[in-house]
Coordinates of C-alpha atoms in Angstrom, one line a residue:
M110 CA 0.0 0.0 0.0
K111 CA 2.8 3.6 -1.5
R112 CA 0.5 3.1 0.9
H113 CA 0.2 6.6 1.6
D114 CA 2.4 8.6 0.3
Q115 CA -0.7 10.5 1.5
H116 CA 0.0 12.9 0.6
G117 CA 0.0 7.3 0.8
R118 CA 0.2 4.0 1.0
G119 CA 1.8 5.3 -1.7
R120 CA 2.2 2.8 -0.9
N121 CA 5.2 1.7 -2.2
G122 CA 4.9 -1.6 -1.4
P123 CA 2.3 -1.1 -0.1
H124 CA 4.7 0.2 -1.0
L125 CA 1.2 2.0 -1.2
R126 CA 1.5 0.5 -0.5
R127 CA -0.4 3.6 0.0
I128 CA 1.1 7.4 -0.6
R129 CA -0.7 10.7 2.6
L130 CA 2.3 12.8 3.2
L131 CA 0.8 12.0 6.5
G132 CA 2.8 14.7 8.2
A133 CA 6.0 15.0 10.1
A134 CA 5.2 13.4 13.3
A135 CA 4.2 9.7 13.9
A136 CA 0.7 8.9 15.0
A137 CA 1.7 8.4 18.6
A138 CA -1.8 7.6 19.8
L139 CA -2.1 4.8 17.2
F140 CA 1.3 3.2 17.1
L141 CA 2.6 2.5 20.6
T142 CA 5.0 -0.2 21.5
A143 CA 3.3 -3.3 23.0
G144 CA 5.3 -3.5 26.2
L145 CA 7.0 -6.7 25.2
A146 CA 10.6 -7.3 24.4
T147 CA 11.3 -7.1 20.7
P148 CA 11.9 -10.6 19.4
M149 CA 15.5 -11.6 18.4
A150 CA 16.7 -14.2 16.2
P151 CA 17.9 -17.3 18.1
G152 CA 21.6 -17.2 18.6
A153 CA 21.9 -13.6 17.3
P154 CA 24.2 -11.3 19.2
Q155 CA 22.6 -9.0 21.8
A156 CA 21.0 -6.2 19.8
R157 CA 21.3 -2.6 20.9
A158 CA 18.5 -0.1 21.5
A159 CA 18.2 2.7 19.0
E160 CA 18.8 5.3 21.6
A161 CA 22.3 3.9 22.3
H162 CA 23.2 3.1 18.8
T163 CA 24.3 6.4 17.2
D164 CA 28.0 5.9 17.2
G165 CA 28.3 9.5 18.0
K166 CA 27.3 10.5 14.5
D167 CA 23.5 11.0 14.9
G168 CA 23.0 9.9 11.3
K169 CA 25.6 12.2 9.8
V170 CA 28.4 11.5 7.3
S171 CA 31.2 13.5 5.9
Q172 CA 31.1 15.5 2.6
D173 CA 32.6 12.7 0.6
G174 CA 29.8 10.3 1.4
K175 CA 31.7 8.2 3.9
D176 CA 31.4 7.8 7.6
S177 CA 34.2 8.0 10.1
G178 CA 35.1 4.4 9.5
G179 CA 35.5 4.9 5.8
K180 CA 32.3 3.1 4.8
K181 CA 30.5 4.3 1.7
V182 CA 27.2 5.8 2.8
L183 CA 24.3 6.8 0.6
T184 CA 22.4 9.5 2.5
V185 CA 18.9 10.3 1.4
A186 CA 17.1 13.4 2.7
V187 CA 13.4 12.8 3.3
A188 CA 10.6 15.1 4.3
Q189 CA 8.4 12.4 5.8
S190 CA 8.8 10.6 9.1
V191 CA 8.3 6.9 9.8
D192 CA 4.8 5.9 11.0
S193 CA 5.9 2.3 11.8
L194 CA 8.6 -0.1 11.0
S195 CA 6.2 -3.0 11.2
P196 CA 5.2 -4.2 7.7
F197 CA 1.8 -5.0 9.1
L198 CA 1.2 -1.4 10.1
A199 CA 3.2 0.9 7.9
V200 CA 1.4 2.9 5.3
R201 CA 3.5 6.0 4.6
L202 CA 5.7 6.0 1.5
L203 CA 8.9 6.2 3.4
S204 CA 8.0 3.3 5.7
T205 CA 6.7 1.0 3.0
S206 CA 9.8 1.8 0.9
I207 CA 12.0 0.8 3.8
N208 CA 10.0 -2.4 4.1
R209 CA 10.9 -3.1 0.5
L210 CA 14.5 -2.9 1.4
M211 CA 14.2 -5.1 4.5
Y212 CA 11.9 -7.9 3.2
E213 CA 11.4 -9.7 -0.1
Y214 CA 7.9 -10.0 -1.7
L215 CA 6.8 -13.0 -3.7
T216 CA 7.2 -11.1 -6.9
D217 CA 9.0 -8.0 -8.1
Y218 CA 8.5 -5.5 -10.9
D219 CA 11.1 -5.1 -13.6
P220 CA 12.6 -1.6 -13.3
K221 CA 12.5 -1.1 -17.1
D222 CA 8.7 -1.4 -17.6
A223 CA 7.2 -2.7 -14.3
H224 CA 6.2 -6.1 -15.7
V225 CA 6.2 -8.9 -13.1
I226 CA 9.4 -10.8 -12.5
P227 CA 10.4 -13.4 -9.9
G228 CA 11.1 -12.2 -6.3
L229 CA 11.1 -14.6 -3.4
A230 CA 9.1 -16.9 -5.7
T231 CA 10.9 -18.1 -8.8
K232 CA 7.8 -19.3 -10.6
W233 CA 4.0 -19.6 -10.0
E234 CA 1.1 -21.3 -11.7
S235 CA -2.7 -21.5 -11.2
S236 CA -5.1 -24.4 -11.4
P237 CA -7.5 -24.6 -14.3
D238 CA -10.3 -23.0 -12.2
K239 CA -7.9 -20.3 -11.1
L240 CA -8.7 -20.9 -7.5
T241 CA -5.5 -22.5 -6.4
W242 CA -2.1 -20.8 -6.9
T243 CA 1.2 -22.6 -6.3
Y244 CA 4.5 -20.7 -5.9
T245 CA 8.0 -22.1 -5.9
I246 CA 10.0 -20.4 -3.2
R247 CA 13.7 -19.9 -4.0
G248 CA 16.3 -21.8 -2.1
D249 CA 19.0 -19.2 -2.2
S250 CA 17.5 -16.7 0.1
K251 CA 18.4 -16.5 3.8
W252 CA 17.4 -14.4 6.7
S253 CA 20.1 -12.0 8.0
D254 CA 20.5 -14.2 11.1
G255 CA 21.5 -17.1 8.9
Q256 CA 18.3 -19.1 8.9
Q257 CA 16.9 -20.3 5.6
V258 CA 13.9 -18.6 4.1
T259 CA 11.1 -21.1 3.5
A260 CA 7.6 -21.3 2.2
E261 CA 6.5 -21.6 5.8
D262 CA 7.5 -18.0 6.4
A263 CA 5.3 -16.9 3.5
A264 CA 2.4 -19.1 4.6
W265 CA 2.7 -17.8 8.2
T266 CA 2.8 -14.2 7.1
F267 CA -0.4 -14.5 5.0
D268 CA -2.2 -16.6 7.6
K269 CA -1.4 -14.1 10.4
M270 CA -3.0 -11.4 8.2
M271 CA -6.1 -13.6 7.7
T272 CA -6.6 -14.4 11.3
D273 CA -5.4 -11.3 13.2
Q274 CA -7.1 -8.0 12.6
G275 CA -4.1 -6.1 13.9
A276 CA -1.8 -7.8 11.4
A277 CA -4.3 -6.9 8.6
T278 CA -4.1 -3.2 9.3
A279 CA -1.9 -2.2 6.3
N280 CA -2.4 -5.0 3.7
G281 CA -5.5 -6.9 4.6
S282 CA -7.2 -6.3 1.3
F283 CA -4.7 -8.7 -0.3
V284 CA -5.8 -11.7 1.7
G285 CA -9.5 -11.0 2.2
N286 CA -10.4 -13.5 -0.6
F287 CA -7.9 -16.2 0.6
A288 CA -9.5 -19.4 1.8
E289 CA -6.4 -21.3 2.9
V290 CA -2.6 -20.9 2.7
T291 CA -0.3 -23.8 3.2
A292 CA 3.4 -24.8 2.8
P293 CA 3.6 -28.5 1.8
S294 CA 7.4 -28.2 1.5
P295 CA 10.1 -25.7 2.2
T296 CA 10.0 -24.5 -1.4
K297 CA 6.2 -24.9 -2.1
L298 CA 3.6 -22.3 -1.2
V299 CA -0.1 -23.0 -2.0
I300 CA -2.8 -20.3 -1.8
R301 CA -6.4 -21.4 -2.2
L302 CA -8.9 -18.7 -3.1
K303 CA -12.7 -18.3 -2.4
K304 CA -13.1 -16.9 -5.9
P305 CA -10.7 -15.8 -8.7
Q306 CA -8.4 -12.9 -7.8
A307 CA -6.5 -10.9 -10.4
T308 CA -3.8 -9.8 -8.1
M309 CA -2.1 -13.1 -7.5
T310 CA 1.1 -12.0 -9.2
A311 CA 0.9 -8.6 -7.5
L312 CA 0.7 -9.5 -3.8
D313 CA 2.6 -6.6 -2.5
V314 CA 3.1 -8.0 1.0
P315 CA 6.5 -8.2 2.8
I316 CA 7.2 -11.8 3.8
V317 CA 8.6 -11.9 7.4
P318 CA 10.5 -14.5 9.3
K319 CA 8.1 -16.7 11.2
H320 CA 10.7 -17.6 13.9
I321 CA 10.9 -13.9 14.8
W322 CA 7.4 -12.6 14.4
E323 CA 5.6 -15.5 16.0
K324 CA 6.8 -14.1 19.4
V325 CA 4.9 -10.8 18.9
G326 CA 1.8 -10.4 21.0
D327 CA -0.4 -7.4 19.9
F328 CA 0.3 -6.8 16.2
S329 CA -1.8 -3.6 16.3
K330 CA 0.7 -2.0 18.6
F331 CA 4.1 -3.6 17.8
N332 CA 6.2 -1.2 15.8
N333 CA 9.3 -3.3 15.3
D334 CA 11.5 -0.4 16.3
K335 CA 13.2 -1.1 19.6
T336 CA 15.8 -3.8 19.0
F337 CA 18.4 -3.9 16.2
P338 CA 19.5 -5.3 13.8
I339 CA 16.1 -6.3 12.5
V340 CA 16.1 -9.7 10.8
G341 CA 15.2 -9.6 7.2
N342 CA 16.2 -11.0 3.8
G343 CA 16.1 -7.9 1.5
P344 CA 19.0 -6.0 0.0
F345 CA 19.5 -4.0 3.2
V346 CA 19.3 -4.8 6.9
L347 CA 18.0 -2.1 9.3
T348 CA 20.5 -1.5 12.0
D349 CA 19.4 1.7 13.7
Y350 CA 16.5 4.1 14.0
K351 CA 15.8 7.4 15.8
P352 CA 12.2 8.7 15.4
D353 CA 11.9 12.0 13.4
S354 CA 15.7 11.9 12.8
Y355 CA 17.1 9.0 10.8
V356 CA 16.9 5.4 9.7
R357 CA 20.1 3.5 9.1
L358 CA 20.5 0.3 7.0
K359 CA 23.6 -1.7 6.1
A360 CA 24.1 -3.7 2.9
N361 CA 23.1 -7.3 3.0
K362 CA 26.2 -9.0 1.6
D363 CA 24.3 -12.3 1.2
F364 CA 21.3 -10.9 -0.7
W365 CA 20.5 -13.4 -3.5
R366 CA 20.5 -10.8 -6.3
G367 CA 23.9 -9.5 -5.2
A368 CA 25.0 -7.1 -2.5
P369 CA 24.4 -3.3 -2.9
K370 CA 27.4 -1.3 -3.8
F371 CA 27.1 1.2 -1.0
D372 CA 28.0 -0.1 2.5
E373 CA 25.2 1.8 4.2
L374 CA 21.9 3.5 3.3
L375 CA 20.9 6.4 5.6
F376 CA 17.5 8.2 5.5
R377 CA 17.7 11.6 7.3
Y378 CA 14.6 13.5 8.1
Y379 CA 14.3 17.2 7.3
K380 CA 11.2 19.1 8.4
D381 CA 12.5 22.1 6.4
Q382 CA 12.8 21.2 2.7
D383 CA 15.1 24.2 2.0
A384 CA 17.4 22.8 4.7
A385 CA 17.5 19.5 2.9
V386 CA 18.5 21.2 -0.4
A387 CA 21.2 23.2 1.4
A388 CA 22.5 19.9 2.9
L389 CA 22.7 18.5 -0.7
R390 CA 24.7 21.5 -1.8
K391 CA 27.1 21.0 1.0
G392 CA 27.5 17.4 0.3
E393 CA 26.0 16.4 3.7
V394 CA 23.4 14.2 1.9
S395 CA 23.7 12.3 -1.4
F396 CA 20.1 12.6 -2.5
V397 CA 17.0 14.8 -2.0
A398 CA 13.5 13.9 -3.0
G399 CA 11.5 16.7 -1.4
S400 CA 8.1 16.3 0.0
P401 CA 7.8 14.2 -2.1
S402 CA 9.2 16.3 -4.9
L403 CA 11.4 19.4 -5.0
T404 CA 9.7 22.7 -5.7
P405 CA 10.3 24.3 -9.1
A406 CA 12.5 27.0 -7.5
Q407 CA 14.6 24.5 -5.7
A408 CA 15.1 22.3 -8.8
A409 CA 16.0 25.4 -10.8
S410 CA 18.6 26.5 -8.3
L411 CA 20.3 23.1 -8.3
K412 CA 20.6 22.7 -12.1
G413 CA 23.5 25.1 -12.2
D414 CA 25.7 22.9 -9.9
K415 CA 28.1 20.7 -11.9
N416 CA 28.1 18.1 -9.1
I417 CA 24.4 17.8 -8.9
H418 CA 22.0 16.0 -11.3
V419 CA 18.3 17.0 -11.2
N420 CA 15.9 14.2 -12.3
D421 CA 12.5 15.5 -13.5
A422 CA 10.2 12.7 -14.8
P423 CA 6.5 11.8 -14.9
G424 CA 5.6 10.6 -11.4
R425 CA 3.5 7.8 -10.0
R426 CA 1.3 9.8 -7.7
F427 CA -1.7 12.1 -7.8
Y428 CA -2.4 15.2 -5.9
A429 CA -6.0 15.7 -4.7
L430 CA -8.5 17.3 -2.4
A431 CA -10.4 14.7 -0.3
T432 CA -13.8 15.6 1.1
N433 CA -15.0 14.1 4.4
P434 CA -18.1 12.0 3.4
G435 CA -19.2 11.7 7.0
A436 CA -16.8 9.4 8.9
Q437 CA -18.5 6.1 9.8
A438 CA -17.2 2.8 11.1
K439 CA -18.2 -0.6 9.7
N440 CA -20.4 -1.2 12.8
G441 CA -22.5 1.8 11.7
K442 CA -21.2 4.2 14.3
K443 CA -20.7 7.8 13.0
F444 CA -17.9 9.9 14.3
G445 CA -15.9 13.1 13.5
D446 CA -17.3 16.5 12.7
G447 CA -17.2 17.0 9.0
D448 CA -19.5 19.8 7.7
S449 CA -22.9 18.4 6.8
S450 CA -23.1 20.6 3.7
L451 CA -20.5 18.4 2.1
L452 CA -22.9 15.5 2.1
D453 CA -24.7 17.2 -0.7
E454 CA -23.2 16.1 -4.1
R455 CA -24.1 19.5 -5.6
V456 CA -21.9 21.3 -3.0
R457 CA -19.0 19.0 -3.6
H458 CA -19.3 19.4 -7.4
A459 CA -19.5 23.2 -6.9
L460 CA -16.3 23.3 -4.9
F461 CA -14.4 21.3 -7.5
M462 CA -15.8 23.4 -10.4
A463 CA -14.3 26.4 -8.6
V464 CA -10.8 24.9 -8.7
D465 CA -8.6 25.9 -11.7
R466 CA -6.4 22.9 -12.3
K467 CA -4.6 24.6 -15.1
A468 CA -3.6 27.4 -12.8
I469 CA -2.4 24.9 -10.2
V470 CA -0.2 23.2 -12.8
D471 CA 1.1 26.5 -14.3
K472 CA 1.5 28.6 -11.1
V473 CA 2.2 26.1 -8.3
F474 CA 4.0 23.3 -10.1
Q475 CA 5.2 25.6 -12.8
G476 CA 4.7 23.0 -15.5
H477 CA 6.3 20.1 -13.5
A478 CA 2.9 18.3 -13.4
V479 CA -0.1 17.3 -15.6
E480 CA -3.6 18.5 -15.0
G481 CA -5.6 16.0 -12.9
Q482 CA -8.5 14.0 -14.3
G483 CA -9.2 10.4 -13.2
Y484 CA -7.9 8.7 -10.1
I485 CA -5.0 6.9 -11.8
P486 CA -2.3 9.0 -13.4
P487 CA -1.4 8.7 -17.1
R488 CA 1.9 7.0 -16.4
F489 CA 0.0 3.7 -16.3
S490 CA -1.8 4.0 -19.6
S491 CA -3.8 0.8 -19.3
Y492 CA -5.9 2.2 -16.4
F493 CA -5.8 5.9 -17.1
W494 CA -9.2 7.4 -17.4
K495 CA -10.6 10.9 -18.0
P496 CA -14.2 12.1 -17.9
S497 CA -16.2 12.8 -21.1
A498 CA -16.9 16.3 -22.1
G499 CA -20.4 16.2 -20.6
Q500 CA -19.2 14.5 -17.4
E501 CA -16.2 16.8 -16.7
L502 CA -16.4 19.1 -13.7
A503 CA -14.5 21.8 -15.6
Y504 CA -13.5 25.1 -14.1
D505 CA -16.7 27.1 -14.2
P506 CA -17.2 29.5 -11.2
A507 CA -20.5 30.7 -12.5
K508 CA -21.9 27.2 -12.7
A509 CA -20.5 26.4 -9.3
A510 CA -22.4 29.4 -7.8
H511 CA -25.6 28.2 -9.5
L512 CA -25.2 24.7 -8.0
L513 CA -24.8 26.2 -4.5
D514 CA -27.9 28.2 -5.1
Q515 CA -29.8 25.1 -6.1
A516 CA -28.6 23.3 -3.0
G517 CA -30.1 26.0 -0.9
Y518 CA -26.8 27.7 0.2
Q519 CA -27.6 31.3 -0.6
K520 CA -25.5 34.4 0.0
N521 CA -26.5 36.7 2.9
G522 CA -26.2 40.5 2.9
D523 CA -22.4 40.2 3.5
G524 CA -21.9 38.0 0.5
K525 CA -21.3 34.9 2.6
R526 CA -22.9 31.5 1.8
V527 CA -25.1 30.5 4.7
G528 CA -25.6 26.9 5.9
K529 CA -28.8 25.3 7.1
D530 CA -28.0 26.5 10.6
G531 CA -27.9 30.1 9.4
K532 CA -24.1 30.3 9.9
P533 CA -21.6 31.2 7.1
L534 CA -19.9 28.2 5.5
N535 CA -16.3 28.0 6.5
Y536 CA -14.4 24.8 5.7
R537 CA -11.4 23.5 7.5
V538 CA -8.8 22.1 5.1
L539 CA -6.2 19.7 6.5
C540 CA -2.8 20.8 5.1
H541 CA 0.7 19.2 5.5
A542 CA 3.0 21.6 7.1
T543 CA 6.0 20.1 5.3
D544 CA 4.5 20.4 1.8
P545 CA 4.8 23.9 0.3
N546 CA 2.4 22.9 -2.5
D547 CA -0.4 22.5 0.1
K548 CA 0.1 26.0 1.3
A549 CA 0.3 27.5 -2.1
V550 CA -2.8 25.7 -3.4
G551 CA -4.5 26.6 -0.2
K552 CA -4.1 30.3 -0.8
Y553 CA -5.7 29.8 -4.3
L554 CA -8.6 28.0 -2.7
Q555 CA -9.1 30.9 -0.3
E556 CA -9.4 33.2 -3.3
W557 CA -11.5 31.0 -5.6
W558 CA -13.9 29.8 -2.9
G559 CA -14.0 33.2 -1.4
K560 CA -15.6 34.5 -4.6
L561 CA -18.3 31.9 -4.1
G562 CA -18.9 33.3 -0.6
I563 CA -17.3 30.4 1.2
G564 CA -14.5 30.8 3.7
I565 CA -11.7 28.3 4.4
T566 CA -9.3 27.8 7.2
L567 CA -6.0 26.1 6.3
D568 CA -5.1 23.7 9.1
C569 CA -1.4 23.1 8.3
L570 CA 0.0 20.5 10.8
D571 CA 3.1 18.4 11.3
N572 CA 0.8 15.6 12.2
V573 CA -2.4 15.4 10.1
T574 CA -2.8 11.7 11.0
D575 CA -4.8 12.2 14.2
P576 CA -7.5 14.5 12.9
W577 CA -7.7 12.6 9.7
L578 CA -8.3 9.2 11.4
A579 CA -10.7 10.9 13.8
G580 CA -12.8 12.3 10.9
K581 CA -12.2 15.8 12.3
Y582 CA -11.8 17.7 9.0
D583 CA -13.9 19.0 6.2
L584 CA -11.5 18.6 3.3
A585 CA -7.8 17.5 3.2
F586 CA -5.0 17.6 0.8
D587 CA -4.5 14.0 -0.3
G588 CA -2.3 11.9 -2.6
W589 CA -1.1 8.4 -3.1
S590 CA 1.8 6.8 -5.0
V591 CA 0.2 4.1 -7.1
N592 CA 1.6 0.7 -8.0
P593 CA 1.6 -0.9 -11.4
D594 CA -1.4 -3.0 -10.3
P595 CA -4.2 -0.6 -9.1
D596 CA -6.0 -2.9 -6.7
F597 CA -4.7 -1.5 -3.5
V598 CA -5.3 2.1 -4.2
L599 CA -8.8 1.2 -5.3
S600 CA -9.4 -0.9 -2.2
I601 CA -9.0 2.1 0.2
H602 CA -12.3 3.5 -1.0
T603 CA -14.4 0.4 -0.3
C604 CA -16.8 0.0 2.6
A605 CA -14.7 -2.9 3.9
A606 CA -11.7 -0.6 4.3
R607 CA -13.3 1.5 7.0
P608 CA -12.4 0.8 10.7
A609 CA -14.4 -1.8 12.5
T610 CA -15.3 0.7 15.2
P611 CA -14.5 4.4 15.7
K612 CA -11.7 3.4 18.1
D613 CA -10.0 1.1 15.5
T614 CA -7.8 2.0 12.5
G615 CA -8.9 0.9 9.1
A616 CA -7.2 0.9 5.7
T617 CA -9.6 3.5 4.3
D618 CA -8.4 6.8 2.8
N619 CA -11.2 9.0 3.8
F620 CA -14.2 6.8 4.8
I621 CA -15.9 6.6 1.4
C622 CA -18.5 3.8 1.2
D623 CA -20.6 3.4 -1.9
K624 CA -22.4 0.2 -2.9
T625 CA -22.0 0.7 -6.7
Y626 CA -18.3 1.3 -6.3
D627 CA -17.9 -1.8 -4.1
E628 CA -19.7 -4.0 -6.7
L629 CA -17.3 -2.8 -9.4
Y630 CA -14.3 -3.4 -7.1
A631 CA -15.3 -7.0 -6.6
Q632 CA -15.7 -7.4 -10.4
Q633 CA -12.3 -6.1 -11.2
L634 CA -10.6 -8.2 -8.6
A635 CA -12.1 -11.4 -10.1
E636 CA -11.4 -10.5 -13.7
Y637 CA -8.3 -12.1 -15.2
D638 CA -8.6 -10.7 -18.7
P639 CA -6.4 -7.6 -18.7
A640 CA -8.5 -5.6 -21.1
K641 CA -11.8 -6.4 -19.4
R642 CA -10.3 -5.7 -16.0
A643 CA -9.0 -2.3 -17.2
D644 CA -12.5 -1.4 -18.4
I645 CA -14.0 -2.2 -15.0
V646 CA -11.3 -0.1 -13.3
K647 CA -12.1 2.8 -15.5
R648 CA -15.8 2.5 -14.6
M649 CA -14.7 2.6 -10.9
E650 CA -12.8 5.8 -11.6
S651 CA -15.8 7.3 -13.3
R652 CA -18.0 6.4 -10.3
L653 CA -15.5 7.9 -7.9
Y654 CA -15.3 11.1 -10.0
D655 CA -19.1 11.5 -10.1
L656 CA -19.4 11.0 -6.3
G657 CA -17.2 14.1 -5.9
Y658 CA -15.4 13.0 -2.8
M659 CA -12.0 13.0 -4.5
N660 CA -10.9 15.9 -6.6
V661 CA -7.6 15.0 -8.4
M662 CA -6.0 18.3 -9.2
A663 CA -2.7 17.2 -10.7
Y664 CA -0.2 14.4 -11.4
P665 CA 3.1 15.9 -10.2
N666 CA 6.4 15.0 -11.8
A667 CA 9.0 13.3 -9.7
V668 CA 11.5 16.1 -9.2
E669 CA 14.6 15.0 -7.2
A670 CA 18.3 15.5 -7.2
Y671 CA 21.5 13.7 -6.3
R672 CA 25.2 14.5 -6.1
T673 CA 27.2 13.0 -8.9
D674 CA 30.4 13.2 -6.9
Q675 CA 28.8 10.7 -4.5
I676 CA 26.6 8.7 -6.7
K677 CA 28.1 7.5 -10.0
S678 CA 24.9 5.9 -11.4
I679 CA 21.5 4.9 -10.2
T680 CA 18.4 3.2 -11.7
T681 CA 15.2 5.1 -12.5
M682 CA 11.9 3.3 -12.8
P683 CA 10.9 3.1 -15.6
S684 CA 14.4 3.1 -17.0
E685 CA 13.4 5.8 -19.5
A686 CA 12.1 8.9 -17.8
G687 CA 11.3 7.4 -14.4
N688 CA 11.6 8.2 -10.7
I689 CA 14.3 7.3 -8.2
Y690 CA 12.6 7.7 -4.8
G691 CA 9.5 5.7 -4.0
Q692 CA 9.9 3.1 -6.7
D693 CA 7.9 -0.2 -7.0
G694 CA 10.9 -2.1 -5.7
Y695 CA 14.4 -1.6 -4.3
W696 CA 16.1 -0.9 -7.6
S697 CA 17.4 2.6 -7.0
W698 CA 19.2 2.1 -3.8
W699 CA 20.3 -1.5 -4.6
S700 CA 21.7 -0.4 -7.9
A701 CA 23.4 2.8 -6.9
V702 CA 27.1 2.9 -7.6
P703 CA 29.5 5.1 -5.5
A704 CA 31.3 7.8 -7.4
D705 CA 34.7 6.4 -6.4
S706 CA 33.7 2.9 -7.5
G707 CA 35.5 1.2 -10.4
D708 CA 32.2 -0.3 -11.6
S709 CA 30.8 0.8 -14.9
S710 CA 27.7 3.0 -14.7
G711 CA 25.3 0.6 -16.2
S712 CA 26.3 -2.7 -14.6
S713 CA 24.5 -2.6 -11.3
A714 CA 21.1 -1.8 -12.7
S715 CA 20.5 -4.9 -14.7
T716 CA 22.6 -7.9 -13.6
G717 CA 20.5 -9.1 -10.7
V718 CA 17.3 -8.5 -12.6
V719 CA 18.5 -10.8 -15.4
I720 CA 19.5 -13.4 -12.9
G721 CA 16.0 -13.2 -11.3
I722 CA 14.2 -13.6 -14.6
A723 CA 16.4 -16.5 -15.6
A724 CA 15.6 -18.2 -12.3
G725 CA 12.1 -19.2 -13.4
V726 CA 9.5 -18.8 -16.1
V727 CA 6.1 -17.7 -15.0
V728 CA 3.6 -20.4 -16.1
L729 CA -0.1 -19.9 -15.7
I730 CA -1.8 -23.3 -16.2
G731 CA -5.2 -22.9 -17.8
L732 CA -4.7 -19.4 -18.9
G733 CA -2.2 -20.1 -21.7
V734 CA -0.7 -16.6 -21.5
L735 CA 2.0 -14.9 -19.6
F736 CA 0.1 -13.0 -16.9
A737 CA 2.2 -10.0 -16.2
M738 CA 0.0 -8.3 -13.7
R739 CA 1.0 -4.9 -12.5
R740 CA 0.9 -3.6 -9.0
R741 CA -0.5 -0.2 -8.1
A742 CA -1.2 2.3 -10.7
T743 CA 0.4 5.6 -11.2
A744 CA 1.5 8.0 -8.8
E745 CA 1.9 5.5 -3.7
D746 CA 1.2 4.6 -0.3
R747 CA 0.0 7.8 0.9
E748 CA 2.9 10.0 0.8

């Protein structure tokens, strides 16, 4: 779930998994440690608590990209903090991206064009009725504590998500249709379905070591962030973490695709994006992604530096305004305090018809974006949808005013729109304090909606998580990094994604629940024919558009920069005009070659991928075709 880049799930892995730029601070009220000792691998050396493991560096390296011990360190400046290091809870883009580095998934996505390739599974096949899927688990993957990775680890991971609501928090939509998961042998994983499921080659779920995680008690509270190193089998091993400061990982020398070229990977948190850019100029960091992208002014200022390369490419996320539809839990209990006027579709349409998308692209993003239309960005052409001429909620302030009049929200003597209670309409708009785009667009909203007679209050917070989950907002800046297969980012608007009770945490984006949308979601999930499934997905986007709860304003470019005197080469995804940060995989950081390395610039990006493809051919029995399903669709995990 990129999940949220939210501003997430872009999920990047979910790695969506979902993409809210959910703010700078972690959701402390939601993600508390469980009060139990963090499990350790049997026989592993005594791990050290994060607070004691800074080596006096507090996450800093010298200007040449090396630490005091001479290790080659790739330092990435990020504007988002970690919500959780547990793959069962993480939804932010940064967190799910780190999960991708720590744990392997059954399948991966080729960095060239995002088609499905072997990951932890070397091959897979379905039964003729498409209800049983068998995966062959590779025999050359080991956990970082030395134990062999087996099919039992994968079976246990999925089963835990099926039987424990806390473990299903982030990725439960992937297993909701599973009937049974077994591991007949160390290299054979069998998943039996209740009905056909089109995402069986796009199960973006981190596989965890059973012998470690079976010791965890309450999965809804265990954050996996107190004892290090954390046992994993990805290209990097997480060795240290300090909340709202840094995350440190070391290269896994035994990774089956081959070890990363950098000795360490360090994510450093910057609340101030300008400070991150300044750190890049000084050589204190190797890479800057922004929040999640650099502003046009920042990018322009960096292009003149001979030691800095600016990457500007079509992104995989969307930038939107989400409307509170009236927060409600699955048990029927309503909560939150969203303005009741927004329950009227005419009001929602009026607000969105008073948003000039072209002005946002031209004046805020300064051309480094494309005007928003459907829910899935144009980068993933198979699922990209745009409204017909008669359906489009085009910029038309006069028509917007007329809709408000029709809905009964007239202007008073002061020119203010008055609600049913006789009070002037004034909407609270949740805004991410770390994202300059939110603030810039917010000022335009104040102007545009002000002309309609509607006031707005920008609520720019470091932590938008708490009011968002509590339903205490009227509108909110929203965005997700979408994966090649769109299922996850579509699932967050289903009724089932809502929390069980107001006190629980669901996988929903903003509490949308619509019967027609749910029926279409079930249809696309069960449709194996790519063209037919794409058509259903587009109908879902059309329905979401007509409901008016999500106003996609733009598809921002991925604008990022790195120091060429520290990084010699790095893989973008897709390879032609693609992003580096927040990829559908670990390709960028795994492939990165240090500037002082003797390796050729193209070698690291492809060798391991070729090996992975050669390791097994994907056979789909009964389908007769190569089923290269794609993960989330365009822009990830809430950012």
